[in-house]
């Protein structure tokens, strides 16, 4: 059973960079056919797909966030990371890492971490 755990600061100041790490257990991020995904849920809104990195290192970003988003991985630690630059209060959300057999497949999901953007 794949398990995912998000980690990172809960408070980020406007204009700074949000950095989150997802640690994976029970499976390898290089397992063939799996996508490793970042999603978020702003208060009162639905889930928003942000991007994904594949088992082979291919990367996909939501078009509207592409200029501010970077997803990478550390295969030696079985982790993948999210960086979101130039954050504003509108980036306040619960951030989740997830995994599945497609870039929009959230079969496995972490418990989420609240990130608040505020000065």
PDB file of C-alpha atoms in Angstrom:
ATOM      1  CA  UNK A   1       0.000   0.000   0.000  1.00  0.00           C
ATOM      2  CA  UNK A   2       1.500   3.293  -1.123  1.00  0.00           C
ATOM      3  CA  UNK A   3       1.555   5.966   1.554  1.00  0.00           C
ATOM      4  CA  UNK A   4       2.376   9.623   1.015  1.00  0.00           C
ATOM      5  CA  UNK A   5       3.245  12.297   3.550  1.00  0.00           C
ATOM      6  CA  UNK A   6       3.563  16.007   2.859  1.00  0.00           C
ATOM      7  CA  UNK A   7       5.977  18.193   4.786  1.00  0.00           C
ATOM      8  CA  UNK A   8       6.899  21.848   4.709  1.00  0.00           C
ATOM      9  CA  UNK A   9       6.234  25.199   6.358  1.00  0.00           C
ATOM     10  CA  UNK A  10       2.671  26.056   7.232  1.00  0.00           C
ATOM     11  CA  UNK A  11       3.145  29.797   6.815  1.00  0.00           C
ATOM     12  CA  UNK A  12       4.742  31.589   3.887  1.00  0.00           C
ATOM     13  CA  UNK A  13       5.005  35.317   3.348  1.00  0.00           C
ATOM     14  CA  UNK A  14       3.717  36.959   0.168  1.00  0.00           C
ATOM     15  CA  UNK A  15       6.222  37.065  -2.695  1.00  0.00           C
ATOM     16  CA  UNK A  16       8.235  34.198  -1.185  1.00  0.00           C
ATOM     17  CA  UNK A  17       8.567  30.633  -2.441  1.00  0.00           C
ATOM     18  CA  UNK A  18       6.454  27.800  -1.091  1.00  0.00           C
ATOM     19  CA  UNK A  19       8.378  24.526  -0.873  1.00  0.00           C
ATOM     20  CA  UNK A  20       6.808  21.188  -0.014  1.00  0.00           C
ATOM     21  CA  UNK A  21       8.167  17.648   0.032  1.00  0.00           C
ATOM     22  CA  UNK A  22       6.237  14.433  -0.371  1.00  0.00           C
ATOM     23  CA  UNK A  23       7.817  11.342   1.156  1.00  0.00           C
ATOM     24  CA  UNK A  24       6.620   8.066  -0.316  1.00  0.00           C
ATOM     25  CA  UNK A  25       6.585   4.703   1.414  1.00  0.00           C
ATOM     26  CA  UNK A  26       5.271   1.308   0.366  1.00  0.00           C
ATOM     27  CA  UNK A  27       6.274   1.900  -3.242  1.00  0.00           C
ATOM     28  CA  UNK A  28       8.933   3.462  -5.424  1.00  0.00           C
ATOM     29  CA  UNK A  29       8.531   6.742  -7.270  1.00  0.00           C
ATOM     30  CA  UNK A  30      10.248   5.025 -10.201  1.00  0.00           C
ATOM     31  CA  UNK A  31       7.597   2.289 -10.393  1.00  0.00           C
ATOM     32  CA  UNK A  32       6.611   1.922 -14.030  1.00  0.00           C
ATOM     33  CA  UNK A  33       3.410   3.695 -14.984  1.00  0.00           C
ATOM     34  CA  UNK A  34       2.897   5.782 -11.869  1.00  0.00           C
ATOM     35  CA  UNK A  35       2.369   9.524 -11.711  1.00  0.00           C
ATOM     36  CA  UNK A  36       3.296  11.578  -8.647  1.00  0.00           C
ATOM     37  CA  UNK A  37       0.952  14.498  -8.319  1.00  0.00           C
ATOM     38  CA  UNK A  38       0.480  17.769  -6.486  1.00  0.00           C
ATOM     39  CA  UNK A  39      -3.012  19.107  -5.881  1.00  0.00           C
ATOM     40  CA  UNK A  40      -4.425  21.772  -3.605  1.00  0.00           C
ATOM     41  CA  UNK A  41      -7.743  22.859  -2.175  1.00  0.00           C
ATOM     42  CA  UNK A  42      -8.253  26.536  -1.356  1.00  0.00           C
ATOM     43  CA  UNK A  43     -10.766  27.299   1.397  1.00  0.00           C
ATOM     44  CA  UNK A  44     -14.314  26.830   0.168  1.00  0.00           C
ATOM     45  CA  UNK A  45     -13.216  25.562  -3.247  1.00  0.00           C
ATOM     46  CA  UNK A  46     -12.640  22.247  -4.984  1.00  0.00           C
ATOM     47  CA  UNK A  47      -9.455  20.357  -5.673  1.00  0.00           C
ATOM     48  CA  UNK A  48      -7.053  21.976  -8.119  1.00  0.00           C
ATOM     49  CA  UNK A  49      -4.517  19.865 -10.017  1.00  0.00           C
ATOM     50  CA  UNK A  50      -1.158  21.620 -10.061  1.00  0.00           C
ATOM     51  CA  UNK A  51       1.192  19.215 -11.800  1.00  0.00           C
ATOM     52  CA  UNK A  52       2.760  15.804 -11.860  1.00  0.00           C
ATOM     53  CA  UNK A  53       6.040  13.997 -12.358  1.00  0.00           C
ATOM     54  CA  UNK A  54       6.113  10.551 -13.901  1.00  0.00           C
ATOM     55  CA  UNK A  55       7.979   7.392 -12.953  1.00  0.00           C
ATOM     56  CA  UNK A  56      10.538   8.248 -15.639  1.00  0.00           C
ATOM     57  CA  UNK A  57      10.922  11.916 -14.705  1.00  0.00           C
ATOM     58  CA  UNK A  58       8.551  13.503 -17.189  1.00  0.00           C
ATOM     59  CA  UNK A  59       6.842  16.604 -15.820  1.00  0.00           C
ATOM     60  CA  UNK A  60       3.442  18.176 -16.438  1.00  0.00           C
ATOM     61  CA  UNK A  61       2.176  21.521 -15.113  1.00  0.00           C
ATOM     62  CA  UNK A  62      -1.174  23.248 -15.013  1.00  0.00           C
ATOM     63  CA  UNK A  63      -0.901  25.867 -17.709  1.00  0.00           C
ATOM     64  CA  UNK A  64      -1.982  28.779 -15.525  1.00  0.00           C
ATOM     65  CA  UNK A  65       0.588  27.891 -12.844  1.00  0.00           C
ATOM     66  CA  UNK A  66       3.442  26.819 -15.086  1.00  0.00           C
ATOM     67  CA  UNK A  67       5.422  30.035 -14.795  1.00  0.00           C
ATOM     68  CA  UNK A  68       5.513  29.751 -10.984  1.00  0.00           C
ATOM     69  CA  UNK A  69       5.675  25.980 -10.430  1.00  0.00           C
ATOM     70  CA  UNK A  70       8.538  23.529 -10.294  1.00  0.00           C
ATOM     71  CA  UNK A  71       8.236  19.825  -9.524  1.00  0.00           C
ATOM     72  CA  UNK A  72      11.276  17.656  -8.980  1.00  0.00           C
ATOM     73  CA  UNK A  73      12.233  14.377  -7.370  1.00  0.00           C
ATOM     74  CA  UNK A  74      14.964  12.703  -5.341  1.00  0.00           C
ATOM     75  CA  UNK A  75      14.912   9.018  -6.189  1.00  0.00           C
ATOM     76  CA  UNK A  76      17.508   8.207  -3.522  1.00  0.00           C
ATOM     77  CA  UNK A  77      15.097   9.472  -0.857  1.00  0.00           C
ATOM     78  CA  UNK A  78      11.925   8.352  -2.633  1.00  0.00           C
ATOM     79  CA  UNK A  79      10.620  11.913  -2.436  1.00  0.00           C
ATOM     80  CA  UNK A  80       9.215  14.458  -4.815  1.00  0.00           C
ATOM     81  CA  UNK A  81       8.908  18.180  -4.241  1.00  0.00           C
ATOM     82  CA  UNK A  82       6.836  21.205  -5.165  1.00  0.00           C
ATOM     83  CA  UNK A  83       8.054  24.768  -5.387  1.00  0.00           C
ATOM     84  CA  UNK A  84       5.652  27.623  -6.040  1.00  0.00           C
ATOM     85  CA  UNK A  85       7.226  31.045  -6.439  1.00  0.00           C
ATOM     86  CA  UNK A  86       5.864  34.540  -5.871  1.00  0.00           C
ATOM     87  CA  UNK A  87       3.023  33.355  -3.669  1.00  0.00           C
ATOM     88  CA  UNK A  88       0.032  35.518  -2.799  1.00  0.00           C
ATOM     89  CA  UNK A  89      -2.792  35.020  -0.291  1.00  0.00           C
ATOM     90  CA  UNK A  90      -4.716  33.337  -3.130  1.00  0.00           C
ATOM     91  CA  UNK A  91      -2.245  30.436  -2.846  1.00  0.00           C
ATOM     92  CA  UNK A  92      -3.504  29.680   0.653  1.00  0.00           C
ATOM     93  CA  UNK A  93      -4.785  26.107   0.563  1.00  0.00           C
ATOM     94  CA  UNK A  94      -4.447  22.580   1.829  1.00  0.00           C
ATOM     95  CA  UNK A  95      -1.766  21.018  -0.348  1.00  0.00           C
ATOM     96  CA  UNK A  96      -1.814  17.318  -1.095  1.00  0.00           C
ATOM     97  CA  UNK A  97       0.543  14.937  -2.806  1.00  0.00           C
ATOM     98  CA  UNK A  98      -1.043  12.014  -4.565  1.00  0.00           C
ATOM     99  CA  UNK A  99      -0.285   9.132  -6.894  1.00  0.00           C
ATOM    100  CA  UNK A 100      -2.011   7.011  -9.448  1.00  0.00           C
ATOM    101  CA  UNK A 101      -1.861   5.452 -12.873  1.00  0.00           C
ATOM    102  CA  UNK A 102      -2.601   8.733 -14.638  1.00  0.00           C
ATOM    103  CA  UNK A 103      -1.789  12.377 -14.099  1.00  0.00           C
ATOM    104  CA  UNK A 104      -5.301  12.973 -12.734  1.00  0.00           C
ATOM    105  CA  UNK A 105      -5.586   9.703 -10.821  1.00  0.00           C
ATOM    106  CA  UNK A 106      -5.574  10.336  -7.067  1.00  0.00           C
ATOM    107  CA  UNK A 107      -5.853   6.692  -5.989  1.00  0.00           C
ATOM    108  CA  UNK A 108      -3.365   7.342  -3.259  1.00  0.00           C
ATOM    109  CA  UNK A 109      -3.283  10.653  -1.440  1.00  0.00           C
ATOM    110  CA  UNK A 110      -1.515  12.115   1.577  1.00  0.00           C
ATOM    111  CA  UNK A 111      -3.394  13.638   4.483  1.00  0.00           C
ATOM    112  CA  UNK A 112      -2.606  17.150   3.251  1.00  0.00           C
ATOM    113  CA  UNK A 113      -0.822  20.090   4.781  1.00  0.00           C
ATOM    114  CA  UNK A 114      -2.258  23.551   5.365  1.00  0.00           C
ATOM    115  CA  UNK A 115      -0.225  26.364   3.855  1.00  0.00           C
ATOM    116  CA  UNK A 116      -1.207  29.933   4.637  1.00  0.00           C
ATOM    117  CA  UNK A 117       0.235  32.877   2.755  1.00  0.00           C
ATOM    118  CA  UNK A 118       0.254  35.898   5.012  1.00  0.00           C
ATOM    119  CA  UNK A 119       2.574  38.599   6.201  1.00  0.00           C
TER     120      UNK A 119
END
